[in-house]
PDB file of C-alpha atoms and ligand atoms in Angstrom:
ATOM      1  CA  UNK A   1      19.948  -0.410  11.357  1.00 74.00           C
ATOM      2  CA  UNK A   2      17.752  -3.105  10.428  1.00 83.00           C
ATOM      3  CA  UNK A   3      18.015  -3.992   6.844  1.00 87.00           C
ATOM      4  CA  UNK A   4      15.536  -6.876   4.560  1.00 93.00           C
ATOM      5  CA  UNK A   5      16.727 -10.000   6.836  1.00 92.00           C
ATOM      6  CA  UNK A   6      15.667  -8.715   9.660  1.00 90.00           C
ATOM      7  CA  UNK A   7      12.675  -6.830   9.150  1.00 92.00           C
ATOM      8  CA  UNK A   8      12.074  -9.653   7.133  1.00 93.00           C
ATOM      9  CA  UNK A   9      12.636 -12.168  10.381  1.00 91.00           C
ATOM     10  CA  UNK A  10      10.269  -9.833  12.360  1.00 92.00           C
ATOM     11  CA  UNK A  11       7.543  -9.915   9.839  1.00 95.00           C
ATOM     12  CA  UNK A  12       7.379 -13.618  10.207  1.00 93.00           C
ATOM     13  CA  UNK A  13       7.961 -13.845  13.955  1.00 91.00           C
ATOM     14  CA  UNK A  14       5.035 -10.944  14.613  1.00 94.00           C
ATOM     15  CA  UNK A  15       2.686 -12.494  11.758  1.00 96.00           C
ATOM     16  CA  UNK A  16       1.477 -15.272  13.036  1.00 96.00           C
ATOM     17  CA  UNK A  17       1.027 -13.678  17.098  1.00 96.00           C
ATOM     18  CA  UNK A  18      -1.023 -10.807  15.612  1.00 98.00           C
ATOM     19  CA  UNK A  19      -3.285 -11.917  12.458  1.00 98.00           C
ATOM     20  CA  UNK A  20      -6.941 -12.133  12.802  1.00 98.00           C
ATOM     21  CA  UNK A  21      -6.919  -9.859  16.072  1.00 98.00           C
ATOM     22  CA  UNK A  22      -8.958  -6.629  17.101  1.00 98.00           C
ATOM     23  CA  UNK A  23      -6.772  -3.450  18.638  1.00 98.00           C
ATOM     24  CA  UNK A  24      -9.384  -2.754  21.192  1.00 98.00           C
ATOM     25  CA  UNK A  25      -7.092   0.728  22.044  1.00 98.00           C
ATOM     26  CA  UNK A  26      -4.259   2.134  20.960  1.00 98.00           C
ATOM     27  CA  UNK A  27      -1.911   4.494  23.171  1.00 98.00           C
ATOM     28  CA  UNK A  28       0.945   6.703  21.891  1.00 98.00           C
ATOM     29  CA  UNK A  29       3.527   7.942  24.569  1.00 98.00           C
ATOM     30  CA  UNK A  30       3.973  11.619  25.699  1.00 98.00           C
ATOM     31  CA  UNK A  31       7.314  12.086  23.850  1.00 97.00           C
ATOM     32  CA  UNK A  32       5.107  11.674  20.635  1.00 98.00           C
ATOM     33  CA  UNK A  33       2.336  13.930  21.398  1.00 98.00           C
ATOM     34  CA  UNK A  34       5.112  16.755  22.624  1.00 97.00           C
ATOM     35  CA  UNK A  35       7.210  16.773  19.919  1.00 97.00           C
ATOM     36  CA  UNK A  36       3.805  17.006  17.535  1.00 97.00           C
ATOM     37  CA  UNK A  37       3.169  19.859  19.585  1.00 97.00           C
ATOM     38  CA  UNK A  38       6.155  21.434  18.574  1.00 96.00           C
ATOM     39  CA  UNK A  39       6.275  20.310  14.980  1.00 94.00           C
ATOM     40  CA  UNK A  40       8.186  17.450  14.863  1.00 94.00           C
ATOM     41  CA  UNK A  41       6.345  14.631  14.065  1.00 96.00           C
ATOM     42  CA  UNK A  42       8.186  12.007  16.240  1.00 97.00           C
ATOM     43  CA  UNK A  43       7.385   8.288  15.218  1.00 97.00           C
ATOM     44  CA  UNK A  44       4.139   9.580  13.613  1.00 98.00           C
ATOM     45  CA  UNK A  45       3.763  11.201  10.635  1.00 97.00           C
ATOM     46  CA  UNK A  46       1.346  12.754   9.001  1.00 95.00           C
ATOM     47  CA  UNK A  47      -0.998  12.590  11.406  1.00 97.00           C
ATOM     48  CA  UNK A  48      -2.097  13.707  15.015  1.00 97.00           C
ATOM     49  CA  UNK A  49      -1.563  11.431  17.554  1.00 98.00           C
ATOM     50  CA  UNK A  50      -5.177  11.509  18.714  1.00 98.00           C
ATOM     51  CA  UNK A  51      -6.404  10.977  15.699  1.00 98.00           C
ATOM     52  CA  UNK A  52      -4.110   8.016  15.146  1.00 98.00           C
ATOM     53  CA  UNK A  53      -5.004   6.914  18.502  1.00 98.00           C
ATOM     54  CA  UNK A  54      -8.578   6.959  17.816  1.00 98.00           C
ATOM     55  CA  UNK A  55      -7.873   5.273  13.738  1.00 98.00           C
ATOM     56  CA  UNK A  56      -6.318   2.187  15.123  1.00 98.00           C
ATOM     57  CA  UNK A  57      -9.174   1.659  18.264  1.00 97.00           C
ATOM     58  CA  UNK A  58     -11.283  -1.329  16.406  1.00 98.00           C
ATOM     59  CA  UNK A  59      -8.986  -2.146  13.309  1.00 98.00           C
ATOM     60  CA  UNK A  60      -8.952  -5.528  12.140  1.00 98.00           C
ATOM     61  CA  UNK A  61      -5.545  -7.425  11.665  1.00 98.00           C
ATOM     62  CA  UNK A  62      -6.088  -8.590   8.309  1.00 98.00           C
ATOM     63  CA  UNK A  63      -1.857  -9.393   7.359  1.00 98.00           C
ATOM     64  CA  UNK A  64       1.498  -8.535   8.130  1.00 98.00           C
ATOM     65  CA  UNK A  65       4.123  -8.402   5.289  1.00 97.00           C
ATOM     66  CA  UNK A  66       7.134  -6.316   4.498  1.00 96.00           C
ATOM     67  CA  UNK A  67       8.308  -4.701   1.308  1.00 96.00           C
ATOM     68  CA  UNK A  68      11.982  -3.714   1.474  1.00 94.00           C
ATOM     69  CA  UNK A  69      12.683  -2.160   4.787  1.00 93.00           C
ATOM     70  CA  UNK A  70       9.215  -1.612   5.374  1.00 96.00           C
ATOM     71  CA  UNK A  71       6.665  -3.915   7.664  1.00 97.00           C
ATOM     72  CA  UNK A  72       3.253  -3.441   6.190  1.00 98.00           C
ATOM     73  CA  UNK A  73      -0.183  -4.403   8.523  1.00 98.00           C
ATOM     74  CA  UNK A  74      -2.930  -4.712   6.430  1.00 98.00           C
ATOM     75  CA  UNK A  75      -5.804  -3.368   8.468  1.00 98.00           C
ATOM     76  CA  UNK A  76      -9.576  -3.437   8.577  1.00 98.00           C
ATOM     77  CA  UNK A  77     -12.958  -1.493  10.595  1.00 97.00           C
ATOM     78  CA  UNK A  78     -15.891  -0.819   9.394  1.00 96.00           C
ATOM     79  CA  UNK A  79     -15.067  -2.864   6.154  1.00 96.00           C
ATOM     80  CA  UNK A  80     -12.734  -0.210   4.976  1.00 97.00           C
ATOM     81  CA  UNK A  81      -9.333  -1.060   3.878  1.00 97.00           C
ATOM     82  CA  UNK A  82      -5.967   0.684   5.682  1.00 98.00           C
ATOM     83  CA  UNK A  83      -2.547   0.511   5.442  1.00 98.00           C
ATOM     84  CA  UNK A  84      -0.143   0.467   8.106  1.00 98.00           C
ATOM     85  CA  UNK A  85       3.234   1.470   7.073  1.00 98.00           C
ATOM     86  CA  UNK A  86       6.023   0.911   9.698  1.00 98.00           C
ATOM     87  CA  UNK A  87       9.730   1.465   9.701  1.00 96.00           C
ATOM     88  CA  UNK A  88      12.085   0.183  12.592  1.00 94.00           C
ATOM     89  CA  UNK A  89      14.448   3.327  11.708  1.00 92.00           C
ATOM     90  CA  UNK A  90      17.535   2.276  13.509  1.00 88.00           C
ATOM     91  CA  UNK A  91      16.079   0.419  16.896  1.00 89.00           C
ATOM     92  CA  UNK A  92      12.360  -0.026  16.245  1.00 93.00           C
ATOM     93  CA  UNK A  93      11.267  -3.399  17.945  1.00 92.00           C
ATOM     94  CA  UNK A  94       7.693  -5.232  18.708  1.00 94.00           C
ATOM     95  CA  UNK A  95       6.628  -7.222  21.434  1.00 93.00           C
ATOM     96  CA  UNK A  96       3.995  -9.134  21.667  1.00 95.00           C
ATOM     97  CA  UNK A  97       3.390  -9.995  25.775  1.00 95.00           C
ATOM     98  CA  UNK A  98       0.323 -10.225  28.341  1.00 96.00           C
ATOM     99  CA  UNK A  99       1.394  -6.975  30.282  1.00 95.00           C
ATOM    100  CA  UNK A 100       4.783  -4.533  30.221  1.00 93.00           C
ATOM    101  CA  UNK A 101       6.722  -6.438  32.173  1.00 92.00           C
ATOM    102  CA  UNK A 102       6.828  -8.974  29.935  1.00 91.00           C
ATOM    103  CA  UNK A 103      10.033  -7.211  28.394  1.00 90.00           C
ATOM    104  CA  UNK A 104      12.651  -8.335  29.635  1.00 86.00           C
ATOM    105  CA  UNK A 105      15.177  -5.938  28.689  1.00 86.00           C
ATOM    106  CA  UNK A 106      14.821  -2.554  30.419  1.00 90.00           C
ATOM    107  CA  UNK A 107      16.179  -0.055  27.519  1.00 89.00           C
ATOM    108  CA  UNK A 108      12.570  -1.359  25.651  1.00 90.00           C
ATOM    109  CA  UNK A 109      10.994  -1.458  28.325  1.00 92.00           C
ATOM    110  CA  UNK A 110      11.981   2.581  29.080  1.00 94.00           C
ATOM    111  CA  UNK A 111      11.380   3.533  25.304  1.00 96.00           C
ATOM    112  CA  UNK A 112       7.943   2.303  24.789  1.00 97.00           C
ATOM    113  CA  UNK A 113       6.469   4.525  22.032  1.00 98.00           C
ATOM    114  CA  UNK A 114       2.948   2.904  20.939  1.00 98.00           C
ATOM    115  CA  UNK A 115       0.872   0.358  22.775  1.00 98.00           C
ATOM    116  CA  UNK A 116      -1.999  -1.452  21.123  1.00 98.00           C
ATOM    117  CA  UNK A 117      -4.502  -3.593  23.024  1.00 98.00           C
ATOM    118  CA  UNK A 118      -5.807  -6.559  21.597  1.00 98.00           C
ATOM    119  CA  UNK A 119      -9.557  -7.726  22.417  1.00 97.00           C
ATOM    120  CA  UNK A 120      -7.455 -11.438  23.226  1.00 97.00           C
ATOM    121  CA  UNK A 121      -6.031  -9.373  26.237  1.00 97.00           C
ATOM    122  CA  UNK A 122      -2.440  -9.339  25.220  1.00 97.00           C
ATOM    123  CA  UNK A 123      -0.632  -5.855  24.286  1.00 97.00           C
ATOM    124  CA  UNK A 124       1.221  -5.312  20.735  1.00 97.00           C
ATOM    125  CA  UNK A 125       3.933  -3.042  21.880  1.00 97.00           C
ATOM    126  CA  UNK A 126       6.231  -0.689  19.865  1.00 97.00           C
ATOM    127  CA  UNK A 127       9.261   0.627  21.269  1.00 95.00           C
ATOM    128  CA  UNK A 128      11.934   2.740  19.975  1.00 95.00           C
ATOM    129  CA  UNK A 129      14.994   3.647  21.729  1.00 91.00           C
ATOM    130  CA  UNK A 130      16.456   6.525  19.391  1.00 92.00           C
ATOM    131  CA  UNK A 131      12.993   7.059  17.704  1.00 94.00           C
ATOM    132  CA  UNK A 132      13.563   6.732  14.363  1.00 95.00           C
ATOM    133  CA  UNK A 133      10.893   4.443  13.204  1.00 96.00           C
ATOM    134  CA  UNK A 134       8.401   5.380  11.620  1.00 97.00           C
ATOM    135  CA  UNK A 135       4.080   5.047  11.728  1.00 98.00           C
ATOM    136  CA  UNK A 136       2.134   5.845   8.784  1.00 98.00           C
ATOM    137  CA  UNK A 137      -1.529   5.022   8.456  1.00 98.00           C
ATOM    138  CA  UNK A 138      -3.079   5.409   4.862  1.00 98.00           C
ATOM    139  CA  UNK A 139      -5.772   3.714   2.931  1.00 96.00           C
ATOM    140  CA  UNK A 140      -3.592   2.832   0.133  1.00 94.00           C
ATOM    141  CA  UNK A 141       0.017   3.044  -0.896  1.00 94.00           C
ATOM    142  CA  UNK A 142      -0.153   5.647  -3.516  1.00 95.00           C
ATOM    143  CA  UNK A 143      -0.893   8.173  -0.100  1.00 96.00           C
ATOM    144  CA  UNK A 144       2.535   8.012   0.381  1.00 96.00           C
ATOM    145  CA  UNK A 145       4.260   8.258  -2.781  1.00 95.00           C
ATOM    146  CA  UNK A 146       8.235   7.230  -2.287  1.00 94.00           C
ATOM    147  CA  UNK A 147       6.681   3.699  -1.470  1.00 96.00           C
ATOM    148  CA  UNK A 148       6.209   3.577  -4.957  1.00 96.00           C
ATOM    149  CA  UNK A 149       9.850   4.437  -5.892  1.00 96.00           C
ATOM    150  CA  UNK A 150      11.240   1.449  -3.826  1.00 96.00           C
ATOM    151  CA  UNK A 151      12.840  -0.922  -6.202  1.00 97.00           C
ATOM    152  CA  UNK A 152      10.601  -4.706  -6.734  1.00 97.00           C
ATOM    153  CA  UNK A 153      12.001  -7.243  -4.160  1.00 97.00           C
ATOM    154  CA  UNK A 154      15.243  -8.452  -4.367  1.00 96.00           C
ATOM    155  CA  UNK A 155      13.976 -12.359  -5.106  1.00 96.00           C
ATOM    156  CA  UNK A 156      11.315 -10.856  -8.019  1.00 96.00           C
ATOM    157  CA  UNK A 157      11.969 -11.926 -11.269  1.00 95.00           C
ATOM    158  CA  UNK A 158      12.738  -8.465 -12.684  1.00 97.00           C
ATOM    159  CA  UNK A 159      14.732  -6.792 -10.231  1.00 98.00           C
ATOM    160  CA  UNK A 160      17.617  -7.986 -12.071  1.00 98.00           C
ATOM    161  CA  UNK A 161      16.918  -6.155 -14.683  1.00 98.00           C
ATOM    162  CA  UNK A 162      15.544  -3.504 -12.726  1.00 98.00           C
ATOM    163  CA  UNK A 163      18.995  -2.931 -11.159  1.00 98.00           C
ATOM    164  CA  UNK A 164      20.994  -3.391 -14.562  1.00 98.00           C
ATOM    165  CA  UNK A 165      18.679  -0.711 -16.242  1.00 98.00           C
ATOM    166  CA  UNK A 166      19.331   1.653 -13.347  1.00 98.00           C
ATOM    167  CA  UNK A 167      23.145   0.972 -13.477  1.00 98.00           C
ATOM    168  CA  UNK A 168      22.906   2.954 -16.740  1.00 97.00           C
ATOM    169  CA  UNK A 169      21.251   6.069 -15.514  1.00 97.00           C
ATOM    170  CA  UNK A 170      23.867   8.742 -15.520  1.00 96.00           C
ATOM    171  CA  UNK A 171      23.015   9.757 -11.749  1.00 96.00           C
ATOM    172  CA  UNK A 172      24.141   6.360 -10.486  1.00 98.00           C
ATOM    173  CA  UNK A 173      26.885   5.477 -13.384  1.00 97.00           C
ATOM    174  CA  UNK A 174      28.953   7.901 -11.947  1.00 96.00           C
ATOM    175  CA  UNK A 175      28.297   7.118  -8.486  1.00 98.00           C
ATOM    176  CA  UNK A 176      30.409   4.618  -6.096  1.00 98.00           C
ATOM    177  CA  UNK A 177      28.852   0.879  -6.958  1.00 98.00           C
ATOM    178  CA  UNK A 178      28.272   0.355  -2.706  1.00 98.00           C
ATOM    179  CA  UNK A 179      26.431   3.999  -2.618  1.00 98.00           C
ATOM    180  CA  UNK A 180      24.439   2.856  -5.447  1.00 98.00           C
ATOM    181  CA  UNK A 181      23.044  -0.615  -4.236  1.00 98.00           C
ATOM    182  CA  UNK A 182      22.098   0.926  -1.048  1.00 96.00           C
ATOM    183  CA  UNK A 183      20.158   3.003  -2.608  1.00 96.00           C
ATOM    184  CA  UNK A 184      16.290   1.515  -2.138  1.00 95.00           C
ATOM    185  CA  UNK A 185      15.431   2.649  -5.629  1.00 97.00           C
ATOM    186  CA  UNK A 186      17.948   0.639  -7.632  1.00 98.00           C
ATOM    187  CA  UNK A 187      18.070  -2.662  -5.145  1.00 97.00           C
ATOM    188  CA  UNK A 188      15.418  -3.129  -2.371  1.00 95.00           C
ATOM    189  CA  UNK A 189      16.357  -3.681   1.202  1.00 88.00           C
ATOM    190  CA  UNK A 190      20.191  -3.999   0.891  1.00 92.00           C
ATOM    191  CA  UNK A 191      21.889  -1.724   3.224  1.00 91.00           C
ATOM    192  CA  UNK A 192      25.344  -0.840   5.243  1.00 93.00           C
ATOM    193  CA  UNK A 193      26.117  -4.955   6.043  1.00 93.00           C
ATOM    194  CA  UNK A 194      25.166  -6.785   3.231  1.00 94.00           C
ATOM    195  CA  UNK A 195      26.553  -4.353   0.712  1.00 97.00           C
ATOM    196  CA  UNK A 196      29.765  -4.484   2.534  1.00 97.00           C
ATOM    197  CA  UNK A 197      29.249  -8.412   2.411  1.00 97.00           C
ATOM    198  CA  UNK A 198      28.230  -8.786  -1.229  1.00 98.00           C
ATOM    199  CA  UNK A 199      31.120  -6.697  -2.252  1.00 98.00           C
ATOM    200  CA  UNK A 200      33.767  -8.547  -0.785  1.00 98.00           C
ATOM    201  CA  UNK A 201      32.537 -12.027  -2.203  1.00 98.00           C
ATOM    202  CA  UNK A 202      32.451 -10.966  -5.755  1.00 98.00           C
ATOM    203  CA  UNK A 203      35.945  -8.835  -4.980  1.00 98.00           C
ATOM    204  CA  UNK A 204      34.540  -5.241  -6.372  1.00 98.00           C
ATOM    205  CA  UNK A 205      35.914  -2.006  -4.617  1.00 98.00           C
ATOM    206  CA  UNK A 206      33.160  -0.161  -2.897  1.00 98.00           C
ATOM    207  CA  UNK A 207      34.093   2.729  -4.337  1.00 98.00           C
ATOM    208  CA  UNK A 208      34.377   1.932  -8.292  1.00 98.00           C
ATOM    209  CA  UNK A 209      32.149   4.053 -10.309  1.00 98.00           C
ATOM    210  CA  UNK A 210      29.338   2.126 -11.005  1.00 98.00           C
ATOM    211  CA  UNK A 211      29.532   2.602 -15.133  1.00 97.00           C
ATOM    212  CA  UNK A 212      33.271   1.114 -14.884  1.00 97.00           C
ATOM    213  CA  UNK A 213      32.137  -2.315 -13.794  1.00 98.00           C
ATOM    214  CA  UNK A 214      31.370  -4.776 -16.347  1.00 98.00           C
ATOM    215  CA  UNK A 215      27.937  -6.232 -16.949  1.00 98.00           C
ATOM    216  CA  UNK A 216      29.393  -9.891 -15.945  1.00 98.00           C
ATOM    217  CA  UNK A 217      30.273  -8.415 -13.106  1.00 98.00           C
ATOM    218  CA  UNK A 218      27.424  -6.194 -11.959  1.00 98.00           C
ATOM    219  CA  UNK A 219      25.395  -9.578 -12.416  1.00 98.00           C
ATOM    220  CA  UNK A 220      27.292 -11.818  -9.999  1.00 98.00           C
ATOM    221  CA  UNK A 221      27.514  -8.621  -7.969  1.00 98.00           C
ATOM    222  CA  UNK A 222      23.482  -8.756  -7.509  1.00 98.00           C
ATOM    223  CA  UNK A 223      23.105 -12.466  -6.899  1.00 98.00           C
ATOM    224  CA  UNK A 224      25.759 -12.138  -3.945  1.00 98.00           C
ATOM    225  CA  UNK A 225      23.299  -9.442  -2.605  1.00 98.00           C
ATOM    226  CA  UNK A 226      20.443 -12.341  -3.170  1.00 97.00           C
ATOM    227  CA  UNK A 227      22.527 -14.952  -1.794  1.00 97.00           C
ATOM    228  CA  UNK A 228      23.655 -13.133   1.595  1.00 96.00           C
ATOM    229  CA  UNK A 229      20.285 -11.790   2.010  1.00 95.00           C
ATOM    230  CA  UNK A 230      18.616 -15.266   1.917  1.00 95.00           C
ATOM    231  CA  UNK A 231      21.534 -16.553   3.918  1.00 95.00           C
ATOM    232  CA  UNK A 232      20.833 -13.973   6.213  1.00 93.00           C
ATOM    233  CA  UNK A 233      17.192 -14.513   6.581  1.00 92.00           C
ATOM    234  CA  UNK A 234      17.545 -18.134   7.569  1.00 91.00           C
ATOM    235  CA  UNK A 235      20.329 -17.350  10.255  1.00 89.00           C
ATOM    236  CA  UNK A 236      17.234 -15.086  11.795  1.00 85.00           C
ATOM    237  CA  UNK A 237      19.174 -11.802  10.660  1.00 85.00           C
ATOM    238  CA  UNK A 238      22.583 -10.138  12.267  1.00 81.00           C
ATOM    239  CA  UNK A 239      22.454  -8.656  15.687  1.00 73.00           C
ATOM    240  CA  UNK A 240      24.113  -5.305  15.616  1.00 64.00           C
ATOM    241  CA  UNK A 241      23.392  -3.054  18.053  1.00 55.00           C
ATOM    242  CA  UNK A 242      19.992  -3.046  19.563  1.00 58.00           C
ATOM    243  CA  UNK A 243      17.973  -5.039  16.877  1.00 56.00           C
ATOM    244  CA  UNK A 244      16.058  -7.748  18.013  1.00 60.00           C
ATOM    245  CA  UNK A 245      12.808 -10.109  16.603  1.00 61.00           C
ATOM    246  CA  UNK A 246       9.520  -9.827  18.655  1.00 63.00           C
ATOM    247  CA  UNK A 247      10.890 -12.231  20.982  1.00 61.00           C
ATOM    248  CA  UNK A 248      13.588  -9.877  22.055  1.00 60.00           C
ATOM    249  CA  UNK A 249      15.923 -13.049  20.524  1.00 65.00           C
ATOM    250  CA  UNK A 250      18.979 -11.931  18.685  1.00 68.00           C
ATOM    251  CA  UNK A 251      19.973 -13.212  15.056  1.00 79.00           C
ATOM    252  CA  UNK A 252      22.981 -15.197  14.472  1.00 83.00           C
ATOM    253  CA  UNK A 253      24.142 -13.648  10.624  1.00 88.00           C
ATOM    254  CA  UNK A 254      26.516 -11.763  12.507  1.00 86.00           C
ATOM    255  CA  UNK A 255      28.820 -14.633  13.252  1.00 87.00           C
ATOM    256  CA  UNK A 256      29.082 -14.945   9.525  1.00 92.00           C
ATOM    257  CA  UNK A 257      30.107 -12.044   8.613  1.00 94.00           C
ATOM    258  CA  UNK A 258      33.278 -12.024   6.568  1.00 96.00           C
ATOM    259  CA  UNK A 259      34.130  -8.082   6.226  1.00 96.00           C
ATOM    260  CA  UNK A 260      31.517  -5.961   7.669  1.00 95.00           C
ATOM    261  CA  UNK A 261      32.951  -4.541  11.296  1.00 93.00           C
ATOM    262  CA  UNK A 262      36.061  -6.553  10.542  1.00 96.00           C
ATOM    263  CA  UNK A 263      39.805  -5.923  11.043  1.00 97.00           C
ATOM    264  CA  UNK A 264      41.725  -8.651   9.008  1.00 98.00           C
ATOM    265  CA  UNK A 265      40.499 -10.012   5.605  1.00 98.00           C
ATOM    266  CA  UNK A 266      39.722 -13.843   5.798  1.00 97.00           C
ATOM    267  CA  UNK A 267      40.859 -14.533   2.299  1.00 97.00           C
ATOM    268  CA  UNK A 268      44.718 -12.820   2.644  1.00 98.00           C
ATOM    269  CA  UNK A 269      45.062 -11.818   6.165  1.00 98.00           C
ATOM    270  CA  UNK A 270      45.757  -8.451   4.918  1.00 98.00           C
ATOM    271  CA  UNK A 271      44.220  -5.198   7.345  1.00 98.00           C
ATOM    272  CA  UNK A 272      41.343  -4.295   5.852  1.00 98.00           C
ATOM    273  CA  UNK A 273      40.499  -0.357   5.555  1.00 98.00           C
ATOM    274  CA  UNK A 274      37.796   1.969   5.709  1.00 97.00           C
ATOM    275  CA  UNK A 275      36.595   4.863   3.891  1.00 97.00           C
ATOM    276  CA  UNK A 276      33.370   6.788   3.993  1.00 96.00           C
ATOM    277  CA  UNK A 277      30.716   6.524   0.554  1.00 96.00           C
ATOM    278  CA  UNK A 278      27.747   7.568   0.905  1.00 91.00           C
ATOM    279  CA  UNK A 279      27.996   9.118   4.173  1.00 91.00           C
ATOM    280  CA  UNK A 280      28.331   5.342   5.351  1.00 92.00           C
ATOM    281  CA  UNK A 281      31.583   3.550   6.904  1.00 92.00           C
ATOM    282  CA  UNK A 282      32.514   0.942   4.209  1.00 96.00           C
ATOM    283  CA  UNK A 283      34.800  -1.181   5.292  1.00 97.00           C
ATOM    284  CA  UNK A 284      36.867  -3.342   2.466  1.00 98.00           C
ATOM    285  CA  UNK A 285      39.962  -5.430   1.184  1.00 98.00           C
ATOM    286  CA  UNK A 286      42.729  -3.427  -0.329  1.00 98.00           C
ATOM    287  CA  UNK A 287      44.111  -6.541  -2.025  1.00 98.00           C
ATOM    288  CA  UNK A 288      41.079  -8.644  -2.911  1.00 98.00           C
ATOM    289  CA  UNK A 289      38.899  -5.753  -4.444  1.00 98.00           C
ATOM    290  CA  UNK A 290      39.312  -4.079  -7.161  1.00 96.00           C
TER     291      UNK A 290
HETATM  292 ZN1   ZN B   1      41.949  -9.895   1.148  1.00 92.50          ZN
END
């Protein structure tokens, strides 16, 4: 699943391709419209696919920015202000190209789920192979109210403190320390890998309660979260699975991974194990955290 690098490294690889253009039209696939026929909601929420279709036909691309896991197009018609709110779920990915083709790899090419045409002539394409992501059109961000839960971004000045103060809370105190910094409302944007990877460079157990790690320790926990996200967002992000930027180019993080997906720990060449928190696979050192 794509986690703040990499929505992060499509933001600013889809930013400067899209800005200042005009959808002309915008075209949802059949999958969506059946599965709001039955309910469902697929890729589109909150909102009939006509109608979305018809919303997006002469919107202005004002800016595109992200906020945690989120990518965020600030849109304009008619003067009026919208929001569109859109998360790559677990293999969301945009293309910017003159026609379909233009994909080169045939698994995005089959799982196109949203097509907008720009008055330039090129298409803005989403596809989604397991159709997770998620659309959301609003006119502000109060619509849509666990946007406003998300914690402040991980490089703000306060989410520090932010986290600290939430460490405290009796519902995450007694909680496993990786379950509670993947969780978006105590640290923005840090998910599965870089929990895994924060962990094992300040030597914490995934699994310590939260309220039984010191303050000291907590703190150099969260700036290795800031540190292997940055590092992370200059490598272009980590290629697992099926992410990849607009350019269908894969990130190179995931040659520096030290303990996420691996078998042997680099520090003491012990086997490293695995055990499940938070309904995630966390893999960890035995010897080198505690
Ligand atoms: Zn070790």
């Amino acid at each position: 699943m794509p986690e703040l690098p990499e929505v992060e490294g499509v933001v600013r690889a889809l930013s400067p391709k899209i800005v200042g253009k005009v959808i002309s039209r915008a075209s949802l696939s059949e999958t969506i419209y059946q599965s709001h026929q039955l309910g469902k909601q697929c890729i589109v929420k909150n909102m009939e696919p006509a109608a979305f279709e018809l919303a997006l036909s002469g919107m202005e691309i004002k800016r595109v920015h992200r906020r945690a896991k989120y990518i965020f197009m600030d849109l304009e018609k008619d003067g009026n202000p919208f929001l569109l709110v859109n998360h790559l779920g677990m293999t969301g990915a945009w293309f910017v190209v003159q026609k379909e083709e233009d994909i080169l790899e045939e698994k995005f090419k089959k799982h196109i789920h949203a097509r907008f045409s720009l008055t330039t002539g090129e298409l803005l394409i989403f596809s989604d192979i397991r159709r997770f992501g998620e659309f959301r059109l609003l006119h502000t961000i109060d619509e849509h109210p666990p946007l406003l839960q998300i914690a402040p971004e991980p490089f703000n000045q306060n989410a520090l403190n932010y986290f600290l103060a939430k460490c405290e809370l009796p519902k995450y105190a007694n909680k496993p320390i990786k379950e509670v910094i993947m969780d978006g409302q105590v640290i923005s944007g840090c998910g599965n890998i870089y929990a895994t990877e924060a962990l094992f460079h300040v030597g914490i157990h995934p699994a310590r309660k939260t309220g039984r790690i010191s303050k000291e320790r907590k703190i150099a926990l969260f700036e290795a979260i800031q540190k292997v996200l940055l590092e992370s967002i200059e490598m272009g992000g980590s290629t697992i699975s099926d992410y990849r930027n607009i350019n269908g180019e894969a990130g190179g993080m995931q040659h520096r991974l030290k303990m996420y997906g691996k078998k042997i720990c680099p520090n003491c060449s012990a086997n490293t194990k695995t055990m499940t928190i938070g309904g995630r696979t966390s893999v960890y050192c035995p010897k080198c955290q505690h």
